[in-house]
Tab-separated table of C-alpha atoms in Angstrom:
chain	number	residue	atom	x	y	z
A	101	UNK	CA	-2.935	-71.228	-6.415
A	102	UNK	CA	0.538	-69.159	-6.305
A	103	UNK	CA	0.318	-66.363	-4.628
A	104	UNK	CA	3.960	-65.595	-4.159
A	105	UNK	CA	7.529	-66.854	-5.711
A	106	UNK	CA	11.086	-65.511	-4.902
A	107	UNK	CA	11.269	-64.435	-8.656
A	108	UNK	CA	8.929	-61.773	-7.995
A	109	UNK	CA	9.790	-57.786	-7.527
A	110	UNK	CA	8.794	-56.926	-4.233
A	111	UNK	CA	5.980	-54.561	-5.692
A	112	UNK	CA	4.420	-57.780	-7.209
A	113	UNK	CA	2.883	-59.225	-4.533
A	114	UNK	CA	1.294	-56.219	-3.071
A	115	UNK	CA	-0.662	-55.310	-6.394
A	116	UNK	CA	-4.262	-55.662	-6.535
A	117	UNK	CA	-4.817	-55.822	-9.881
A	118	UNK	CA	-7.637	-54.601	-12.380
A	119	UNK	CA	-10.709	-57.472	-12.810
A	120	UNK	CA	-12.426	-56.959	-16.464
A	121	UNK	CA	-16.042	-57.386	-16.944
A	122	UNK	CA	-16.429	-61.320	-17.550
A	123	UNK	CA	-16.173	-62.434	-20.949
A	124	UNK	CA	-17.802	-65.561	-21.504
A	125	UNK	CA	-18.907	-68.053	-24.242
A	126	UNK	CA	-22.502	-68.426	-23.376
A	127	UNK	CA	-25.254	-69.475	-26.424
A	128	UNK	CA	-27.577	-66.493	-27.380
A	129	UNK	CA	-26.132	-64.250	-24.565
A	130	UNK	CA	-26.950	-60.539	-23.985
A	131	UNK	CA	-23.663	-59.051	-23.232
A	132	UNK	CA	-24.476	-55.729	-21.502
A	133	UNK	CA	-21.393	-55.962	-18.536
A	134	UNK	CA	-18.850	-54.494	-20.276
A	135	UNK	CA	-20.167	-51.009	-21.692
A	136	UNK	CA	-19.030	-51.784	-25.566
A	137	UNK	CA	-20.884	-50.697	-28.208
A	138	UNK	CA	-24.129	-52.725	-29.904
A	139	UNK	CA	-23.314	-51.769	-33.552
A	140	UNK	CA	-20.235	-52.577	-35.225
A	141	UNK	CA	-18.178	-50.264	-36.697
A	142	UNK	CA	-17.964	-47.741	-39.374
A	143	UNK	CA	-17.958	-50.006	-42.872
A	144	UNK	CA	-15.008	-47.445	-43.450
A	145	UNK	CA	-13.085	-49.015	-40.697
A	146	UNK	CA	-13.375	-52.502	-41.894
A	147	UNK	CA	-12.287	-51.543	-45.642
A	148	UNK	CA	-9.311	-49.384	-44.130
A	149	UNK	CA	-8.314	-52.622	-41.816
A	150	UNK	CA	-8.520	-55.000	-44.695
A	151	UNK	CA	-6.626	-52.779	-46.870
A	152	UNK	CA	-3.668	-52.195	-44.077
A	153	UNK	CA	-3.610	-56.096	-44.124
A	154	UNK	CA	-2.632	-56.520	-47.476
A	155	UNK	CA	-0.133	-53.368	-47.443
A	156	UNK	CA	3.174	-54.439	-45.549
A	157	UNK	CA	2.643	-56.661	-42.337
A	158	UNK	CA	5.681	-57.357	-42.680
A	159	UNK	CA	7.231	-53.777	-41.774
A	160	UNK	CA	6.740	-51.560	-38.966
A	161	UNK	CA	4.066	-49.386	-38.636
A	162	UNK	CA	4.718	-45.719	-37.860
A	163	UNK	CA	6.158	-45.250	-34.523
A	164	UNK	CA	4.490	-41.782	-34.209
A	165	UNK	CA	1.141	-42.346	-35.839
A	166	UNK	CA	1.013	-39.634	-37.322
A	167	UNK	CA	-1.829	-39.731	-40.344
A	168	UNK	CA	-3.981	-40.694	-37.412
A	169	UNK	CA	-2.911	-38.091	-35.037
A	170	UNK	CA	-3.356	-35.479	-37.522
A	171	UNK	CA	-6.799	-36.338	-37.824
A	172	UNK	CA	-7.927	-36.347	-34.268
A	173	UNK	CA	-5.749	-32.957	-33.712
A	174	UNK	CA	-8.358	-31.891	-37.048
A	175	UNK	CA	-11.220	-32.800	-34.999
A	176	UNK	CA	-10.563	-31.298	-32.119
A	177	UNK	CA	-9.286	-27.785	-33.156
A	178	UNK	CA	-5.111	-28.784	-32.213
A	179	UNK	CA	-1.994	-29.276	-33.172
A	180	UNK	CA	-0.884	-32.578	-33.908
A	181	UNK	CA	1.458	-32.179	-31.234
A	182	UNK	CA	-0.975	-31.825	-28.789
A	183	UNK	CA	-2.211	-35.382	-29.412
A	184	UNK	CA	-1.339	-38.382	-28.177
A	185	UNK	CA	-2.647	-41.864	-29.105
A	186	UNK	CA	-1.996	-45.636	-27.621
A	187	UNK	CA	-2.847	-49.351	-27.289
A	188	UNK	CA	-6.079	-48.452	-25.194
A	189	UNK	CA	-6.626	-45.626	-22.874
A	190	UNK	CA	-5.417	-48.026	-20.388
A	191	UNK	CA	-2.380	-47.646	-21.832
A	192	UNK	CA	-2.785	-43.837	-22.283
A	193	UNK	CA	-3.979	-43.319	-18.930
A	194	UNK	CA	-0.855	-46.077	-17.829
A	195	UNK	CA	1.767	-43.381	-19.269
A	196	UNK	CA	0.120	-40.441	-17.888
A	197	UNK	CA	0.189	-41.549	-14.347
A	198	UNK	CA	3.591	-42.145	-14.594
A	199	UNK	CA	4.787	-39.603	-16.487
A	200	UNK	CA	2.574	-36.895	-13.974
A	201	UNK	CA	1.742	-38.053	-10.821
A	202	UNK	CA	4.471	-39.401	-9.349
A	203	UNK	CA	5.442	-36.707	-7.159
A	204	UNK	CA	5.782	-35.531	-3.249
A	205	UNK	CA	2.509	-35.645	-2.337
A	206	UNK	CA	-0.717	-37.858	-2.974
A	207	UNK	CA	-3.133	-38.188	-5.985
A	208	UNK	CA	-6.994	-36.612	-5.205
A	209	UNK	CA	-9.412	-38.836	-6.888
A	210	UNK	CA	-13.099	-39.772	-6.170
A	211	UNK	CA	-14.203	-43.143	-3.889
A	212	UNK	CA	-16.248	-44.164	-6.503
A	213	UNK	CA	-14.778	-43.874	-10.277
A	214	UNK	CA	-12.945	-46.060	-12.770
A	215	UNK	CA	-11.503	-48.463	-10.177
A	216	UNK	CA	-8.282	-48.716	-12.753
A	217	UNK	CA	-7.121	-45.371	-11.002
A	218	UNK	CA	-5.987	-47.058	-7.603
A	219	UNK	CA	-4.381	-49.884	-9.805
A	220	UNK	CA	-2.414	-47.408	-11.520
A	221	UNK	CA	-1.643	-46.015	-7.919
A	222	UNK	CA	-0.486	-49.694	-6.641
A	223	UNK	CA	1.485	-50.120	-9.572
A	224	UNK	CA	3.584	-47.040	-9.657
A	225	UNK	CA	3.563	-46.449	-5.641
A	226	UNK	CA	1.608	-43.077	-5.864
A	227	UNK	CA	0.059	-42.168	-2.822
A	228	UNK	CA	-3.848	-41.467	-2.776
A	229	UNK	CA	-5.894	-39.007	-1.153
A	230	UNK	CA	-9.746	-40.384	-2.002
A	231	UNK	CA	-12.585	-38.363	-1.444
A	232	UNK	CA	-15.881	-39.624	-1.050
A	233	UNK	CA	-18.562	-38.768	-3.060
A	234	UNK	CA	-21.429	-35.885	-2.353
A	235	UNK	CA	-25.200	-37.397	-1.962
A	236	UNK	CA	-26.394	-38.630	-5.168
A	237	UNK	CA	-23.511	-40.140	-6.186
A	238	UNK	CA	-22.409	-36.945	-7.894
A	239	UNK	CA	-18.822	-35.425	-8.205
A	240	UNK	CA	-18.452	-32.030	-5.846
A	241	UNK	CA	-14.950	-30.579	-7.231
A	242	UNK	CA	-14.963	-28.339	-4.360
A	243	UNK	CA	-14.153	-31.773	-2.594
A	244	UNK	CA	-11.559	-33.024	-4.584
A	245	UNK	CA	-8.527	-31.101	-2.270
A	246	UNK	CA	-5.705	-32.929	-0.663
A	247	UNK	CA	-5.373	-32.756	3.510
A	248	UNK	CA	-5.377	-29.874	4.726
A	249	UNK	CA	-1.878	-28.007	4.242
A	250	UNK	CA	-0.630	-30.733	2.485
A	251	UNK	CA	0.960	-30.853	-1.375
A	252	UNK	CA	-0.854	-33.133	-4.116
A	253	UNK	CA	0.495	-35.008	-7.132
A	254	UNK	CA	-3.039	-33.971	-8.905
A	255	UNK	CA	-5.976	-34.614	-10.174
A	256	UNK	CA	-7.727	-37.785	-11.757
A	257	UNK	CA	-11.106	-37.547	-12.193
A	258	UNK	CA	-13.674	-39.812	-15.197
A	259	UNK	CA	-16.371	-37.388	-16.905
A	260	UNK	CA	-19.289	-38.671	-17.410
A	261	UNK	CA	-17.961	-40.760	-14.264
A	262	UNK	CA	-17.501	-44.290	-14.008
A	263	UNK	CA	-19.550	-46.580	-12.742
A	264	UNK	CA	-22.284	-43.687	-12.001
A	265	UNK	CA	-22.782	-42.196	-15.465
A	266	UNK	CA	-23.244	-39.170	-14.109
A	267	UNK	CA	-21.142	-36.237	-16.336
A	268	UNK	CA	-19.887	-32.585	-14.542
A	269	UNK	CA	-20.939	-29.400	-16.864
A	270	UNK	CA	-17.771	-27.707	-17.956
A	271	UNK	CA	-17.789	-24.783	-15.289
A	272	UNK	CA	-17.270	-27.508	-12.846
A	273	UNK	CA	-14.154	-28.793	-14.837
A	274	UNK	CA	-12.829	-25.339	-15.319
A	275	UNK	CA	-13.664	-24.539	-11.565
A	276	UNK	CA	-11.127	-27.848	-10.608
A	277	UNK	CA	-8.526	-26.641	-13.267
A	278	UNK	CA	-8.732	-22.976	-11.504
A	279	UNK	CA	-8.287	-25.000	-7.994
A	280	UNK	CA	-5.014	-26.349	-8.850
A	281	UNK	CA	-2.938	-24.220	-11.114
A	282	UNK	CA	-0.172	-25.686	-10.380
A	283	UNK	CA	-0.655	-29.392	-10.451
A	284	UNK	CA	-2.295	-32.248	-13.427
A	285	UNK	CA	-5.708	-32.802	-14.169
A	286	UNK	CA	-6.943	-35.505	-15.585
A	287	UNK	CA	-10.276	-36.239	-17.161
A	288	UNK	CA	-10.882	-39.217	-18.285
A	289	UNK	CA	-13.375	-38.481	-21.227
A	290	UNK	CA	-13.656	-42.524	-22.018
A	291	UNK	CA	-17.905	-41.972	-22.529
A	292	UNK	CA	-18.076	-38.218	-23.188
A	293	UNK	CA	-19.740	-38.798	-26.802
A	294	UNK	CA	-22.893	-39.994	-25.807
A	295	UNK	CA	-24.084	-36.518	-23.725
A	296	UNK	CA	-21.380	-35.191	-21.764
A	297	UNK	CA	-19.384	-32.454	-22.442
A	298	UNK	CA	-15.767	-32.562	-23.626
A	299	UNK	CA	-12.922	-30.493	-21.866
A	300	UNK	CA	-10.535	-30.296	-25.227
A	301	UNK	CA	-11.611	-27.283	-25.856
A	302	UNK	CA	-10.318	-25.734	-22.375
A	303	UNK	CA	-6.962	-26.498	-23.136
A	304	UNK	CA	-5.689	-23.645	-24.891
A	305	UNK	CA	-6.152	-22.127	-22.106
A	306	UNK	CA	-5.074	-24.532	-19.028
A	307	UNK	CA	-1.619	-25.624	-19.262
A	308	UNK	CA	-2.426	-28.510	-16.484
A	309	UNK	CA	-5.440	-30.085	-18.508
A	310	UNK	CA	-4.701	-33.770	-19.573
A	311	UNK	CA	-7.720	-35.181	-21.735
A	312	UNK	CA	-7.673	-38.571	-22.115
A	313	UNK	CA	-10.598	-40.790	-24.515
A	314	UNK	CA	-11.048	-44.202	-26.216
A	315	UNK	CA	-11.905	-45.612	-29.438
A	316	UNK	CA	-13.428	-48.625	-27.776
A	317	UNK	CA	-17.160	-46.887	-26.643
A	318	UNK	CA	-18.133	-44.297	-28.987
A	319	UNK	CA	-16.586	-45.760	-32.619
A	320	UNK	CA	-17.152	-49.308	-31.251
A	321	UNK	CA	-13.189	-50.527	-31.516
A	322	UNK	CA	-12.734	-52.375	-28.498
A	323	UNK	CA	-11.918	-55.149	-30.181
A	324	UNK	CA	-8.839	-52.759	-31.905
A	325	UNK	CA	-7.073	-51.259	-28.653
A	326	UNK	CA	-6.863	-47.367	-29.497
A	327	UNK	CA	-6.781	-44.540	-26.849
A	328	UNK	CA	-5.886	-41.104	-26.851
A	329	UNK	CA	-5.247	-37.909	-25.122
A	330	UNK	CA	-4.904	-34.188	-25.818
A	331	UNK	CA	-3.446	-31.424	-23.792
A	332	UNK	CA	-0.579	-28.813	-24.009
A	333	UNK	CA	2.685	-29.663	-25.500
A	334	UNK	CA	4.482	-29.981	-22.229
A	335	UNK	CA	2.000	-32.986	-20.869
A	336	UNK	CA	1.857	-34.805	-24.016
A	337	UNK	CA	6.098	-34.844	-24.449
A	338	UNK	CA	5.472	-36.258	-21.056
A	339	UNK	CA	3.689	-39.139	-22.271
A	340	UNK	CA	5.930	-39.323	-25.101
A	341	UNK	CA	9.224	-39.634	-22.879
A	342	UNK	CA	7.481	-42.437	-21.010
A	343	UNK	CA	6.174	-44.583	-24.350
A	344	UNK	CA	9.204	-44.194	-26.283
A	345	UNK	CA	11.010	-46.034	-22.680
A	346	UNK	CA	8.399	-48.511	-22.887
A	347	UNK	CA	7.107	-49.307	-26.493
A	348	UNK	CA	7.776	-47.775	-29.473
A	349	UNK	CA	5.477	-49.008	-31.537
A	350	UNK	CA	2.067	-49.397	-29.476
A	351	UNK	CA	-0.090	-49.143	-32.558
A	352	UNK	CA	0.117	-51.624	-34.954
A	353	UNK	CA	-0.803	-51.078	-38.882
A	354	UNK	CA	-4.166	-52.240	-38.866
A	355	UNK	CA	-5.211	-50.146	-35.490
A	356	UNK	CA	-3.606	-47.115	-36.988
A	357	UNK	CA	-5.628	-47.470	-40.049
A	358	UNK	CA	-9.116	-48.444	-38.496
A	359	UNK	CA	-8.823	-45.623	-36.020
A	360	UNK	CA	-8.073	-43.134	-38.611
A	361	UNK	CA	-11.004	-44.337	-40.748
A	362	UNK	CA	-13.126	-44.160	-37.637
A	363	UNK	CA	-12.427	-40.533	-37.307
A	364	UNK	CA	-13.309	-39.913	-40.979
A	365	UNK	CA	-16.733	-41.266	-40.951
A	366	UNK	CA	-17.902	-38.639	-38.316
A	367	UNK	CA	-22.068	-39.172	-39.746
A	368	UNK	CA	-21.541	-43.240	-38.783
A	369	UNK	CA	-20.396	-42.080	-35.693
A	370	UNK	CA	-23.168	-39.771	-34.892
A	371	UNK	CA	-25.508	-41.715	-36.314
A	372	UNK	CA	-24.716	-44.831	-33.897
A	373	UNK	CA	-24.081	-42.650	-30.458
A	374	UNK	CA	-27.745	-41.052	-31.691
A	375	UNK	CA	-29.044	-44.597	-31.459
A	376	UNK	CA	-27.277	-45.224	-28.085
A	377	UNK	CA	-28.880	-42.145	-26.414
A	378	UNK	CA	-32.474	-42.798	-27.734
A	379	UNK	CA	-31.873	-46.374	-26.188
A	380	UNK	CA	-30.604	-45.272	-23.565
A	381	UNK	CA	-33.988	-42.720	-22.955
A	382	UNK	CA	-36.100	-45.309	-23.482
A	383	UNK	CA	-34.095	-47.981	-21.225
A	384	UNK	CA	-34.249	-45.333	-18.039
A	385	UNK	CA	-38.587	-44.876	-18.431
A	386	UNK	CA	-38.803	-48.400	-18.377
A	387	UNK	CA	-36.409	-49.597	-15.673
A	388	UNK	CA	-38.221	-46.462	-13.439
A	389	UNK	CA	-41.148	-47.865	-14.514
A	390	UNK	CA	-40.280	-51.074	-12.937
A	391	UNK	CA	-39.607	-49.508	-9.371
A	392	UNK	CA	-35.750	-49.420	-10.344
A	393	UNK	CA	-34.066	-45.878	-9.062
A	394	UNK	CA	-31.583	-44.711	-12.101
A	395	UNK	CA	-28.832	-42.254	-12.228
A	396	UNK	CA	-28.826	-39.799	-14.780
A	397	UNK	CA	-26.369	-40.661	-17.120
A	398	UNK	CA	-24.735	-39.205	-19.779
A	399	UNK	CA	-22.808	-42.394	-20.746
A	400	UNK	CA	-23.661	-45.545	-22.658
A	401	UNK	CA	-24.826	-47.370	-19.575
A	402	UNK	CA	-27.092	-46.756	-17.032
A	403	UNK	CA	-26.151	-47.178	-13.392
A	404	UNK	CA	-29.613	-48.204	-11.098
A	405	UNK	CA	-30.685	-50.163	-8.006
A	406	UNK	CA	-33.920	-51.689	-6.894
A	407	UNK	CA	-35.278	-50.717	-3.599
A	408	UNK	CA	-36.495	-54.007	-2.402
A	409	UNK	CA	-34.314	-56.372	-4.395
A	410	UNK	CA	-30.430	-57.455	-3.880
A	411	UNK	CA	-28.441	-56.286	-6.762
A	412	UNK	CA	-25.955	-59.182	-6.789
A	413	UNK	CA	-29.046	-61.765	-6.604
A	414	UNK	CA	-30.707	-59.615	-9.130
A	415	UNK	CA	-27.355	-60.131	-11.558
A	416	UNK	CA	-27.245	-63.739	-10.600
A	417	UNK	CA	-30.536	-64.468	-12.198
A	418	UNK	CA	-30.129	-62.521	-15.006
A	419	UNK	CA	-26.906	-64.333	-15.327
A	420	UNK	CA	-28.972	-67.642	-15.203
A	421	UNK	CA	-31.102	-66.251	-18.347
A	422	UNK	CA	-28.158	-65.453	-20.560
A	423	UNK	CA	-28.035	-61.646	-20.060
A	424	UNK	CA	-24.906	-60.189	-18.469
A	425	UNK	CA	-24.997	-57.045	-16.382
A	426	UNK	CA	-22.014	-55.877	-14.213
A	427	UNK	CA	-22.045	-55.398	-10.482
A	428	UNK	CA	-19.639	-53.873	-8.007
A	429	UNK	CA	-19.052	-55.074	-4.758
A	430	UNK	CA	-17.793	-52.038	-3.387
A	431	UNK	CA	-19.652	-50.891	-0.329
A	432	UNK	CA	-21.336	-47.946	-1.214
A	433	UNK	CA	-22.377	-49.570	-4.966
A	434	UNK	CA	-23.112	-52.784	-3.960
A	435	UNK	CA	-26.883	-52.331	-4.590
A	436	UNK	CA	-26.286	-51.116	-8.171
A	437	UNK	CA	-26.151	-52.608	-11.169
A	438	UNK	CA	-24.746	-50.832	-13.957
A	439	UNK	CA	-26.350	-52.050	-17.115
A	440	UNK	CA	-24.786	-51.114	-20.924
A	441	UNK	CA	-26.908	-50.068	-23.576
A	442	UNK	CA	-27.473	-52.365	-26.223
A	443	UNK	CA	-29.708	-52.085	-29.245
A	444	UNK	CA	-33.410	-52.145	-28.855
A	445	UNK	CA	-33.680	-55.799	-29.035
A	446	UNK	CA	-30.877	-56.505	-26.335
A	447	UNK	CA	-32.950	-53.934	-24.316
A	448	UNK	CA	-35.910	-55.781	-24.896
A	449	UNK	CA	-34.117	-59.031	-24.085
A	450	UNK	CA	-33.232	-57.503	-20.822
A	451	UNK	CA	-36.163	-55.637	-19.966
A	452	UNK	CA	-38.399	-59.115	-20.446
A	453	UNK	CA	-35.705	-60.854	-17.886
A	454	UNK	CA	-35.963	-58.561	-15.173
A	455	UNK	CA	-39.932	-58.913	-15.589
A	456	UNK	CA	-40.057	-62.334	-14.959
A	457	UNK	CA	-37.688	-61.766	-12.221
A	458	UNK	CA	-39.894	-59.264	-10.418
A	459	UNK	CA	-42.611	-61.136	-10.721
């Protein structure tokens, strides 16, 4: 296997790079690994898509998206120039740690979160300052400082986090924004819709609040590639300065209209995270009920561990009977699994494997 080549920048071979959740072509699999959504989406969205198709492919979509900007900034109580959108949130959150953090000191971020962060880090050569989490597995903002004396880039924390599930009331958030006047933060709001509670409306009054969210959980379009973030017009020009270097055109025709239509069909969207919750309810009594410790989670995934089973030979088998669950071999996580939500017969599915499993 290469593993080096006197083509390559000298920052290539010392990236570790991201590893997505598997994506296989298994018969009658039960995908719950990868946290997307079990209902397709909005009948809207798949109109507005075919429409786009047959409306000028051949031109370039709008470099500035701004129909679909315009609606989000409606949602959300903003300006439209207090929106950003991009191919992902990857992407979005890509730009941001670029454009932000990429300053004299280190980046504060948690031990355990969206392991994406510390590529980003690799990537752009930011410094880190990681802070471990408190017991519980829960985010203490007190924590999240830089060494003593010392000057930070920022910020970076997921809410609900990721892999945990677990989501910070909004005191907390405004507690960390109050910490650190004068640097970024940035909450990563990728699962907020199914409990947790959204920062956007803090901005107004926090010029150093970056919230960033995807299209790919809540309004099930992972398949289409569409992130966003909000925050004051300083942080978003940021983001623009860095796109408009890098891509000008990161959302094509059809994701600009499928997005948009997403965000216009606000009851399908409440209507399917409603069905991920009660799933999700249900899922937690009957893991528990199966000796499994769970997380509280405000996500669309639960995050759990069995006392006296191994949670990679637990995956394994389920592996072996067609349902996919992801697991982290990070030290402190290793004995998790963190299981998506799927509909109640994917549950079921699921729930029926780890049963014959346990015996």
């Amino acid at each position: 296997m290469l593993t080096s080549s006197p083509f390559w920048s000298p920052v290539v071979a010392g990236l570790v790079p991201y590893v997505p959740g598997e994506q296989p072509k298994l018969a009658n699999l039960t995908k719950l690994n990868t946290n997307e959504n079990p209902y397709p989406p909005s009948p809207q969205v798949v109109a507005a898509i075919q429409a786009a198709a047959e409306q000028g492919l051949q031109l370039y979509p709008d470099p500035e998206s701004i129909a679909l900007r315009t609606a989000i900034a409606q949602q959300y109580g903003l300006q439209r120039d207090q929106v950003f959108v991009g191919n992902s949130s990857d992407e979005v959150l890509a730009h941001a740690f670029f454009a932000l953090f990429q300053q004299a000191g280190p980046l504060v971020l948690p031990d355990v979160t969206y392991s994406f962060y510390q590529v980003y880090c690799g990537l752009y050569g930011i410094p880190m300052h990681v802070v471990p989490l408190a017991d519980g597995l829960r985010v203490d903002v007190d924590t999240l400082v830089g060494p003593a004396g010392a000057a930070i880039a920022g910020v970076v924390i997921a809410n609900p986090n990721a892999p945990t599930g677990i989501g910070l009331p909004l005191a907390q958030i405004e507690r960390l924004l109050q910490m650190h006047p004068q640097h970024a933060v940035l909450v990563d709001e990728a699962y907020v819709d199914f409990g947790g509670a959204s920062a956007v409306g803090l901005i107004a009054r926090y010029p150093n609040l970056l919230v960033t969210q995807t299209l790919s959980k809540s309004r099930s379009l992972a398949g289409l590639r569409v992130g966003l973030a909000c925050g004051q017009r300083p942080l978003i020009e940021a983001l623009e300065r860095v796109k408009n270097s890098f891509n000008s055109y990161p959302l094509g025709r059809l994701a600009q209209a499928g997005a948009l239509a997403a965000f216009e069909d606000q009851a399908y969207f409440a209507q399917t995270c409603a069905a991920v919750v009660h799933s999700r309810e249900g899922l937690v009594l009957q893991l528990e009920d199966m000796g499994f410790e769970v997380l509280p989670s405000q996500a669309n995934f639960v995050f759990a561990r069995h006392p006296q089973r191994d949670a990679a030979e637990l995956a394994a088998q389920l592996r072996a009977r067609a349902v996919l669950v992801r697991h982290f071999r990070q030290e402190r996580i290793a004995q998790y699994l963190r299981i998506s939500v799927g509909t109640p017969a994917q549950c079921d599915t699921l729930l029926e494997a780890l049963a014959a499993i346990l015996g």
